[in-house]
Amino acid sequence: MSLTGKYDQQNIFAKILRDEIPAAKVYEDDHILSFMDAFPQSPCHTLVIPKQPSRNLFDTDPQQLLAVMTGVQKIAHAVEKAFSPDGIIITQFNGEAAGQTVFHLHFHIIPKFSELTMQRHGRGQIADMQVLRKQAEKISAAL
Ligand code: 5GP
């Protein structure tokens, strides 16, 4: 699969953007949406995506990327403030071979708590939506 293939309007994040499936939303503006990862690698694993469609870093408009990265920093600050993790990992995957599973650009904000073992990428268990919504509210309140 090419890094710059055709954008699939039916990918799961496009459906979240269209409100066709639920998500525990953290923040939204004209350019980006942030919501909780449904299969967290660590508690409070948060995602930031652009509203404009792109598969990954390679086909994203630079201005959109600027908005997304500014959003990543903003949400990461709020995650830090809300949950005081020992560290925060920020990741982004390009292409199936690199581990990308959803083909709409996204950045992972993964809090690292020293006492907890983090799940490997793509190995998280499905989280309870009520728990995710409470975490999202706490991050929103810290913005
Ligand atoms: P990737 O593997 O493409 O870097 O990341 C995709 C992320 O989307 C994974 O961390 C996965 O847990 C998350 N994910 C997959 N399906 C859903 C979903 O339906 N809702 C939410 N909120 N996250 C999802």
CSV table of N, CA and C and ligand atoms in Angstrom, one decimal:
chain,number,residue,atom,x,y,z
A,1,MET,N,0.8,-1.2,0.0
A,1,MET,CA,0.0,0.0,0.0
A,1,MET,C,0.9,1.3,0.0
A,2,SER,N,0.6,2.2,-0.9
A,2,SER,CA,1.4,3.4,-1.1
A,2,SER,C,1.2,4.3,0.1
A,3,LEU,N,2.3,5.1,0.4
A,3,LEU,CA,2.1,6.1,1.5
A,3,LEU,C,1.2,7.2,1.0
A,4,THR,N,1.1,7.4,-0.3
A,4,THR,CA,0.3,8.5,-0.8
A,4,THR,C,-0.9,8.1,-1.6
A,5,GLY,N,-1.5,7.0,-1.2
A,5,GLY,CA,-2.6,6.4,-1.9
A,5,GLY,C,-3.9,7.3,-1.7
A,6,LYS,N,-5.0,6.8,-2.2
A,6,LYS,CA,-6.2,7.5,-2.2
A,6,LYS,C,-6.8,7.5,-0.8
A,7,TYR,N,-7.3,8.7,-0.4
A,7,TYR,CA,-8.0,8.8,1.0
A,7,TYR,C,-9.3,8.0,0.9
A,8,ASP,N,-9.5,7.2,1.9
A,8,ASP,CA,-10.7,6.4,2.1
A,8,ASP,C,-11.7,7.1,3.0
A,9,GLN,N,-12.8,7.6,2.4
A,9,GLN,CA,-13.8,8.4,3.2
A,9,GLN,C,-14.5,7.5,4.3
A,10,GLN,N,-14.3,6.2,4.2
A,10,GLN,CA,-15.0,5.3,5.1
A,10,GLN,C,-14.1,4.9,6.3
A,11,ASN,N,-12.9,5.5,6.4
A,11,ASN,CA,-12.0,5.1,7.5
A,11,ASN,C,-12.7,5.5,8.8
A,12,ILE,N,-12.3,4.9,9.9
A,12,ILE,CA,-13.0,5.1,11.2
A,12,ILE,C,-12.9,6.5,11.7
A,13,PHE,N,-11.8,7.2,11.4
A,13,PHE,CA,-11.7,8.6,11.9
A,13,PHE,C,-12.6,9.6,11.1
A,14,ALA,N,-12.7,9.3,9.8
A,14,ALA,CA,-13.6,10.1,8.9
A,14,ALA,C,-15.1,9.9,9.5
A,15,LYS,N,-15.4,8.7,9.9
A,15,LYS,CA,-16.7,8.4,10.5
A,15,LYS,C,-16.9,9.2,11.8
A,16,ILE,N,-15.9,9.2,12.6
A,16,ILE,CA,-15.9,10.0,13.9
A,16,ILE,C,-16.1,11.5,13.5
A,17,LEU,N,-15.4,12.0,12.5
A,17,LEU,CA,-15.5,13.4,12.1
A,17,LEU,C,-16.9,13.7,11.7
A,18,ARG,N,-17.6,12.7,11.0
A,18,ARG,CA,-18.9,13.0,10.5
A,18,ARG,C,-20.0,12.6,11.6
A,19,ASP,N,-19.5,12.3,12.8
A,19,ASP,CA,-20.4,11.9,13.9
A,19,ASP,C,-21.2,10.6,13.6
A,20,GLU,N,-20.7,9.8,12.7
A,20,GLU,CA,-21.4,8.6,12.4
A,20,GLU,C,-21.2,7.5,13.5
A,21,ILE,N,-20.0,7.6,14.2
A,21,ILE,CA,-19.8,6.7,15.3
A,21,ILE,C,-19.3,7.5,16.5
A,22,PRO,N,-19.6,7.1,17.7
A,22,PRO,CA,-19.3,7.9,18.9
A,22,PRO,C,-17.8,7.9,19.2
A,23,ALA,N,-17.4,9.0,19.9
A,23,ALA,CA,-16.1,9.1,20.4
A,23,ALA,C,-16.1,10.0,21.6
A,24,ALA,N,-15.2,9.7,22.5
A,24,ALA,CA,-15.1,10.5,23.7
A,24,ALA,C,-14.2,11.8,23.4
A,25,LYS,N,-14.9,12.8,23.0
A,25,LYS,CA,-14.2,14.0,22.4
A,25,LYS,C,-13.6,14.9,23.5
A,26,VAL,N,-12.4,15.4,23.2
A,26,VAL,CA,-11.7,16.2,24.2
A,26,VAL,C,-11.8,17.7,23.8
A,27,TYR,N,-11.6,17.9,22.5
A,27,TYR,CA,-11.4,19.3,22.0
A,27,TYR,C,-11.7,19.3,20.5
A,28,GLU,N,-12.2,20.5,20.0
A,28,GLU,CA,-12.5,20.6,18.6
A,28,GLU,C,-12.4,22.1,18.2
A,29,ASP,N,-11.8,22.4,17.1
A,29,ASP,CA,-11.9,23.7,16.5
A,29,ASP,C,-12.1,23.6,15.0
A,30,ASP,N,-11.8,24.7,14.3
A,30,ASP,CA,-12.1,24.6,12.8
A,30,ASP,C,-11.1,23.6,12.1
A,31,HIS,N,-10.0,23.4,12.7
A,31,HIS,CA,-9.0,22.6,12.0
A,31,HIS,C,-8.7,21.2,12.6
A,32,ILE,N,-9.0,21.0,13.9
A,32,ILE,CA,-8.6,19.7,14.5
A,32,ILE,C,-9.7,19.1,15.4
A,33,LEU,N,-9.6,17.8,15.6
A,33,LEU,CA,-10.4,17.2,16.6
A,33,LEU,C,-9.5,16.3,17.5
A,34,SER,N,-9.8,16.3,18.8
A,34,SER,CA,-9.1,15.4,19.7
A,34,SER,C,-10.1,14.6,20.4
A,35,PHE,N,-9.7,13.3,20.6
A,35,PHE,CA,-10.6,12.4,21.3
A,35,PHE,C,-9.8,11.2,21.9
A,36,MET,N,-10.4,10.5,22.8
A,36,MET,CA,-9.7,9.4,23.4
A,36,MET,C,-9.6,8.2,22.5
A,37,ASP,N,-8.4,7.5,22.6
A,37,ASP,CA,-8.2,6.3,21.8
A,37,ASP,C,-9.0,5.2,22.5
A,38,ALA,N,-9.8,4.5,21.7
A,38,ALA,CA,-10.7,3.4,22.2
A,38,ALA,C,-10.0,2.2,22.6
A,39,PHE,N,-8.8,2.0,22.2
A,39,PHE,CA,-8.0,0.8,22.6
A,39,PHE,C,-6.6,1.3,23.2
A,40,PRO,N,-6.7,2.0,24.3
A,40,PRO,CA,-5.5,2.7,24.8
A,40,PRO,C,-4.3,1.8,25.1
A,41,GLN,N,-3.1,2.4,24.8
A,41,GLN,CA,-1.9,1.7,25.1
A,41,GLN,C,-1.5,1.9,26.6
A,42,SER,N,-2.1,3.0,27.1
A,42,SER,CA,-1.9,3.4,28.5
A,42,SER,C,-3.1,4.2,28.9
A,43,PRO,N,-3.5,4.3,30.2
A,43,PRO,CA,-4.7,5.1,30.5
A,43,PRO,C,-4.5,6.6,30.0
A,44,CYS,N,-5.7,7.1,29.5
A,44,CYS,CA,-5.7,8.5,29.0
A,44,CYS,C,-5.0,8.7,27.7
A,45,HIS,N,-4.8,7.7,26.9
A,45,HIS,CA,-4.2,7.7,25.5
A,45,HIS,C,-5.2,8.6,24.7
A,46,THR,N,-4.6,9.7,24.1
A,46,THR,CA,-5.5,10.7,23.4
A,46,THR,C,-5.0,10.8,22.0
A,47,LEU,N,-5.9,11.1,21.1
A,47,LEU,CA,-5.5,11.3,19.7
A,47,LEU,C,-5.8,12.7,19.2
A,48,VAL,N,-5.1,13.2,18.3
A,48,VAL,CA,-5.3,14.5,17.6
A,48,VAL,C,-5.3,14.3,16.1
A,49,ILE,N,-6.4,14.7,15.5
A,49,ILE,CA,-6.4,14.6,14.0
A,49,ILE,C,-6.8,15.9,13.3
A,50,PRO,N,-6.4,16.1,12.1
A,50,PRO,CA,-6.9,17.2,11.3
A,50,PRO,C,-8.3,16.9,10.8
A,51,LYS,N,-9.1,18.0,10.6
A,51,LYS,CA,-10.4,17.8,10.0
A,51,LYS,C,-10.3,17.6,8.5
A,52,GLN,N,-9.3,18.2,7.9
A,52,GLN,CA,-9.1,18.0,6.5
A,52,GLN,C,-8.6,16.6,6.2
A,53,PRO,N,-9.1,15.9,5.2
A,53,PRO,CA,-8.7,14.6,5.0
A,53,PRO,C,-7.2,14.4,4.5
A,54,SER,N,-6.5,13.6,5.1
A,54,SER,CA,-5.1,13.2,4.6
A,54,SER,C,-4.8,11.8,5.2
A,55,ARG,N,-4.1,11.0,4.5
A,55,ARG,CA,-3.8,9.7,5.0
A,55,ARG,C,-2.7,9.7,6.1
A,56,ASN,N,-1.7,10.6,5.9
A,56,ASN,CA,-0.6,10.6,6.8
A,56,ASN,C,0.2,11.9,6.6
A,57,LEU,N,1.4,11.9,7.1
A,57,LEU,CA,2.2,13.1,7.1
A,57,LEU,C,2.6,13.5,5.7
A,58,PHE,N,2.6,12.5,4.7
A,58,PHE,CA,3.1,12.8,3.4
A,58,PHE,C,2.1,13.5,2.5
A,59,ASP,N,0.8,13.4,2.7
A,59,ASP,CA,-0.1,14.0,1.9
A,59,ASP,C,-0.9,15.1,2.6
A,60,THR,N,-0.3,15.6,3.7
A,60,THR,CA,-1.0,16.7,4.5
A,60,THR,C,-0.5,18.1,4.0
A,61,ASP,N,-1.4,19.0,3.9
A,61,ASP,CA,-1.1,20.4,3.6
A,61,ASP,C,-0.3,20.9,4.8
A,62,PRO,N,0.9,21.6,4.6
A,62,PRO,CA,1.7,22.1,5.6
A,62,PRO,C,1.0,23.0,6.6
A,63,GLN,N,0.1,23.8,6.1
A,63,GLN,CA,-0.7,24.7,7.1
A,63,GLN,C,-1.5,23.8,8.0
A,64,GLN,N,-2.1,22.8,7.5
A,64,GLN,CA,-2.9,21.9,8.3
A,64,GLN,C,-2.0,21.2,9.4
A,65,LEU,N,-0.8,20.8,8.9
A,65,LEU,CA,0.1,20.1,9.8
A,65,LEU,C,0.5,21.1,11.0
A,66,LEU,N,0.6,22.3,10.6
A,66,LEU,CA,1.0,23.3,11.7
A,66,LEU,C,-0.2,23.4,12.7
A,67,ALA,N,-1.4,23.4,12.2
A,67,ALA,CA,-2.6,23.4,13.1
A,67,ALA,C,-2.6,22.2,14.0
A,68,VAL,N,-2.3,21.0,13.4
A,68,VAL,CA,-2.4,19.8,14.1
A,68,VAL,C,-1.3,19.7,15.2
A,69,MET,N,-0.1,20.2,14.8
A,69,MET,CA,1.0,20.1,15.8
A,69,MET,C,0.8,21.1,16.9
A,70,THR,N,0.3,22.2,16.6
A,70,THR,CA,-0.1,23.2,17.6
A,70,THR,C,-1.1,22.6,18.6
A,71,GLY,N,-2.1,21.9,18.0
A,71,GLY,CA,-3.1,21.2,18.8
A,71,GLY,C,-2.5,20.0,19.6
A,72,VAL,N,-1.5,19.3,19.1
A,72,VAL,CA,-0.9,18.2,19.8
A,72,VAL,C,-0.2,18.8,21.1
A,73,GLN,N,0.5,19.9,20.9
A,73,GLN,CA,1.1,20.6,22.1
A,73,GLN,C,0.1,21.0,23.1
A,74,LYS,N,-1.0,21.6,22.6
A,74,LYS,CA,-2.0,22.1,23.5
A,74,LYS,C,-2.6,21.0,24.3
A,75,ILE,N,-3.0,19.9,23.6
A,75,ILE,CA,-3.6,18.8,24.3
A,75,ILE,C,-2.7,18.0,25.2
A,76,ALA,N,-1.4,17.9,24.8
A,76,ALA,CA,-0.4,17.3,25.6
A,76,ALA,C,-0.2,18.1,26.9
A,77,HIS,N,-0.2,19.4,26.9
A,77,HIS,CA,-0.2,20.2,28.1
A,77,HIS,C,-1.3,19.9,29.0
A,78,ALA,N,-2.5,19.8,28.4
A,78,ALA,CA,-3.7,19.5,29.2
A,78,ALA,C,-3.7,18.1,29.8
A,79,VAL,N,-3.2,17.1,29.0
A,79,VAL,CA,-3.1,15.7,29.6
A,79,VAL,C,-2.1,15.7,30.8
A,80,GLU,N,-1.0,16.5,30.6
A,80,GLU,CA,0.0,16.6,31.7
A,80,GLU,C,-0.7,17.2,32.9
A,81,LYS,N,-1.4,18.3,32.7
A,81,LYS,CA,-2.1,19.0,33.8
A,81,LYS,C,-3.1,18.1,34.5
A,82,ALA,N,-3.9,17.4,33.7
A,82,ALA,CA,-5.0,16.6,34.2
A,82,ALA,C,-4.6,15.3,34.9
A,83,PHE,N,-3.5,14.7,34.5
A,83,PHE,CA,-3.2,13.4,35.0
A,83,PHE,C,-1.8,13.2,35.6
A,84,SER,N,-1.0,14.2,35.5
A,84,SER,CA,0.4,14.2,36.0
A,84,SER,C,1.1,12.9,35.8
A,85,PRO,N,1.2,12.5,34.5
A,85,PRO,CA,2.0,11.3,34.2
A,85,PRO,C,3.5,11.5,34.5
A,86,ASP,N,4.2,10.4,34.5
A,86,ASP,CA,5.7,10.6,34.7
A,86,ASP,C,6.4,11.0,33.4
A,87,GLY,N,5.7,10.7,32.3
A,87,GLY,CA,6.2,11.1,31.0
A,87,GLY,C,5.1,11.0,30.0
A,88,ILE,N,5.3,11.6,28.8
A,88,ILE,CA,4.3,11.5,27.7
A,88,ILE,C,5.0,11.2,26.4
A,89,ILE,N,4.5,10.1,25.7
A,89,ILE,CA,5.1,9.7,24.5
A,89,ILE,C,4.1,10.2,23.4
A,90,ILE,N,4.7,10.8,22.3
A,90,ILE,CA,3.9,11.3,21.2
A,90,ILE,C,4.4,10.5,19.9
A,91,THR,N,3.5,9.8,19.3
A,91,THR,CA,3.9,9.0,18.1
A,91,THR,C,2.9,9.3,16.9
A,92,GLN,N,3.5,8.9,15.8
A,92,GLN,CA,2.7,9.0,14.5
A,92,GLN,C,3.3,8.0,13.5
A,93,PHE,N,2.4,7.3,12.9
A,93,PHE,CA,2.9,6.2,12.0
A,93,PHE,C,2.4,6.4,10.6
A,94,ASN,N,3.3,6.2,9.6
A,94,ASN,CA,3.0,6.4,8.2
A,94,ASN,C,3.1,5.1,7.5
A,95,GLY,N,2.0,4.5,7.0
A,95,GLY,CA,1.9,3.3,6.2
A,95,GLY,C,1.8,2.1,7.0
A,96,GLU,N,1.2,1.1,6.4
A,96,GLU,CA,0.9,-0.2,7.1
A,96,GLU,C,2.2,-0.8,7.6
A,97,ALA,N,3.2,-0.7,6.8
A,97,ALA,CA,4.5,-1.4,7.2
A,97,ALA,C,5.1,-0.8,8.4
A,98,ALA,N,4.7,0.5,8.7
A,98,ALA,CA,5.2,1.2,9.9
A,98,ALA,C,4.3,1.0,11.1
A,99,GLY,N,3.1,0.3,10.8
A,99,GLY,CA,2.2,0.0,11.9
A,99,GLY,C,0.9,0.9,11.9
A,100,GLN,N,0.8,1.7,10.9
A,100,GLN,CA,-0.4,2.5,10.8
A,100,GLN,C,-1.6,1.6,10.5
A,101,THR,N,-2.7,1.8,11.2
A,101,THR,CA,-3.9,1.0,11.0
A,101,THR,C,-5.1,1.8,10.6
A,102,VAL,N,-5.1,3.1,10.9
A,102,VAL,CA,-6.2,4.0,10.5
A,102,VAL,C,-5.6,5.0,9.6
A,103,PHE,N,-6.1,5.1,8.3
A,103,PHE,CA,-5.5,5.9,7.3
A,103,PHE,C,-6.1,7.3,7.2
A,104,HIS,N,-6.1,8.0,8.3
A,104,HIS,CA,-6.4,9.4,8.4
A,104,HIS,C,-5.3,9.9,9.4
A,105,LEU,N,-4.6,10.9,9.0
A,105,LEU,CA,-3.4,11.4,9.8
A,105,LEU,C,-3.9,11.6,11.3
A,106,HIS,N,-3.0,11.1,12.2
A,106,HIS,CA,-3.3,11.3,13.6
A,106,HIS,C,-2.0,11.2,14.4
A,107,PHE,N,-2.0,11.9,15.5
A,107,PHE,CA,-0.9,11.8,16.5
A,107,PHE,C,-1.4,11.2,17.8
A,108,HIS,N,-0.6,10.3,18.3
A,108,HIS,CA,-0.9,9.7,19.6
A,108,HIS,C,-0.3,10.5,20.7
A,109,ILE,N,-1.0,10.8,21.8
A,109,ILE,CA,-0.5,11.4,23.0
A,109,ILE,C,-0.7,10.3,24.1
A,110,ILE,N,0.4,9.7,24.5
A,110,ILE,CA,0.3,8.5,25.4
A,110,ILE,C,1.0,8.8,26.7
A,111,PRO,N,0.2,9.0,27.7
A,111,PRO,CA,0.9,9.3,29.0
A,111,PRO,C,1.6,8.0,29.5
A,112,LYS,N,2.7,8.2,30.1
A,112,LYS,CA,3.5,7.0,30.7
A,112,LYS,C,3.5,7.2,32.2
A,113,PHE,N,2.9,6.2,32.8
A,113,PHE,CA,2.9,6.1,34.3
A,113,PHE,C,4.0,5.1,34.7
A,114,SER,N,4.9,5.5,35.5
A,114,SER,CA,6.1,4.6,35.8
A,114,SER,C,5.6,3.2,36.3
A,115,GLU,N,4.6,3.2,37.1
A,115,GLU,CA,4.1,2.0,37.8
A,115,GLU,C,3.3,1.1,36.8
A,116,LEU,N,3.0,1.6,35.7
A,116,LEU,CA,2.1,0.8,34.7
A,116,LEU,C,2.9,0.3,33.5
A,117,THR,N,2.7,-0.9,33.1
A,117,THR,CA,3.3,-1.4,31.8
A,117,THR,C,2.4,-0.9,30.6
A,118,MET,N,3.0,-0.2,29.7
A,118,MET,CA,2.3,0.2,28.5
A,118,MET,C,2.0,-0.9,27.6
A,119,GLN,N,0.8,-1.0,26.9
A,119,GLN,CA,0.6,-2.0,25.9
A,119,GLN,C,1.4,-1.6,24.6
A,120,ARG,N,1.7,-2.6,23.9
A,120,ARG,CA,2.4,-2.3,22.6
A,120,ARG,C,1.4,-1.7,21.6
A,121,HIS,N,1.9,-0.9,20.6
A,121,HIS,CA,1.1,-0.3,19.6
A,121,HIS,C,0.2,-1.3,18.9
A,122,GLY,N,-1.1,-1.1,18.9
A,122,GLY,CA,-2.1,-2.0,18.3
A,122,GLY,C,-2.5,-3.2,19.1
A,123,ARG,N,-2.0,-3.2,20.4
A,123,ARG,CA,-2.4,-4.3,21.3
A,123,ARG,C,-3.2,-3.9,22.5
A,124,GLY,N,-3.7,-2.7,22.4
A,124,GLY,CA,-4.6,-2.2,23.5
A,124,GLY,C,-5.9,-2.9,23.6
A,125,GLN,N,-6.5,-3.0,24.7
A,125,GLN,CA,-7.9,-3.6,24.9
A,125,GLN,C,-8.9,-2.5,24.8
A,126,ILE,N,-10.1,-2.9,24.3
A,126,ILE,CA,-11.1,-1.9,24.2
A,126,ILE,C,-11.5,-1.3,25.6
A,127,ALA,N,-11.6,0.0,25.6
A,127,ALA,CA,-11.9,0.7,26.9
A,127,ALA,C,-13.4,1.0,27.1
A,128,ASP,N,-13.8,1.1,28.3
A,128,ASP,CA,-15.2,1.5,28.6
A,128,ASP,C,-15.5,2.9,28.2
A,129,MET,N,-16.5,3.1,27.4
A,129,MET,CA,-16.8,4.5,26.9
A,129,MET,C,-17.0,5.5,28.1
A,130,GLN,N,-17.6,5.0,29.2
A,130,GLN,CA,-17.9,6.0,30.3
A,130,GLN,C,-16.6,6.4,30.9
A,131,VAL,N,-15.6,5.5,31.0
A,131,VAL,CA,-14.3,5.9,31.5
A,131,VAL,C,-13.6,6.8,30.6
A,132,LEU,N,-13.7,6.6,29.3
A,132,LEU,CA,-13.1,7.5,28.3
A,132,LEU,C,-13.7,8.8,28.3
A,133,ARG,N,-15.0,8.9,28.5
A,133,ARG,CA,-15.7,10.2,28.5
A,133,ARG,C,-15.3,11.0,29.8
A,134,LYS,N,-15.1,10.3,30.9
A,134,LYS,CA,-14.7,11.0,32.1
A,134,LYS,C,-13.2,11.5,31.9
A,135,GLN,N,-12.4,10.7,31.3
A,135,GLN,CA,-11.0,11.2,31.0
A,135,GLN,C,-11.0,12.4,30.1
A,136,ALA,N,-11.8,12.3,29.1
A,136,ALA,CA,-11.9,13.4,28.1
A,136,ALA,C,-12.4,14.7,28.8
A,137,GLU,N,-13.4,14.6,29.7
A,137,GLU,CA,-13.9,15.8,30.4
A,137,GLU,C,-12.7,16.4,31.2
A,138,LYS,N,-11.9,15.5,31.9
A,138,LYS,CA,-10.9,16.0,32.7
A,138,LYS,C,-9.8,16.8,31.9
A,139,ILE,N,-9.5,16.2,30.7
A,139,ILE,CA,-8.5,16.9,29.8
A,139,ILE,C,-9.1,18.2,29.3
A,140,SER,N,-10.4,18.2,28.9
A,140,SER,CA,-11.0,19.4,28.4
A,140,SER,C,-11.0,20.5,29.5
A,141,ALA,N,-11.2,20.1,30.7
A,141,ALA,CA,-11.3,21.1,31.8
A,141,ALA,C,-9.9,21.7,32.1
A,142,ALA,N,-8.8,20.9,31.7
A,142,ALA,CA,-7.5,21.4,31.9
A,142,ALA,C,-7.0,22.3,30.8
A,143,LEU,N,-7.7,22.4,29.7
A,143,LEU,CA,-7.3,23.2,28.6
A,143,LEU,C,-7.3,24.7,28.9
B,1,5GP,P1,-2.5,3.8,14.2
B,1,5GP,O1,-2.3,2.3,14.4
B,1,5GP,O2,-3.1,4.0,12.8
B,1,5GP,O3,-1.3,4.6,14.5
B,1,5GP,O4,-3.5,4.3,15.3
B,1,5GP,C1,-4.9,4.1,15.2
B,1,5GP,C2,-5.4,4.2,16.6
B,1,5GP,O5,-6.8,4.3,16.5
B,1,5GP,C3,-5.1,3.0,17.5
B,1,5GP,O6,-4.4,3.5,18.6
B,1,5GP,C4,-6.5,2.4,17.8
B,1,5GP,O7,-6.5,2.0,19.1
B,1,5GP,C5,-7.4,3.6,17.6
B,1,5GP,N1,-8.7,3.2,17.2
B,1,5GP,C6,-9.1,2.2,16.3
B,1,5GP,N2,-10.4,2.2,16.2
B,1,5GP,C7,-10.9,3.2,17.0
B,1,5GP,C8,-12.2,3.7,17.2
B,1,5GP,O8,-13.2,3.2,16.7
B,1,5GP,N3,-12.4,4.7,18.1
B,1,5GP,C9,-11.3,5.3,18.6
B,1,5GP,N4,-11.5,6.4,19.5
B,1,5GP,N5,-10.0,4.9,18.4
B,1,5GP,C10,-9.9,3.9,17.6
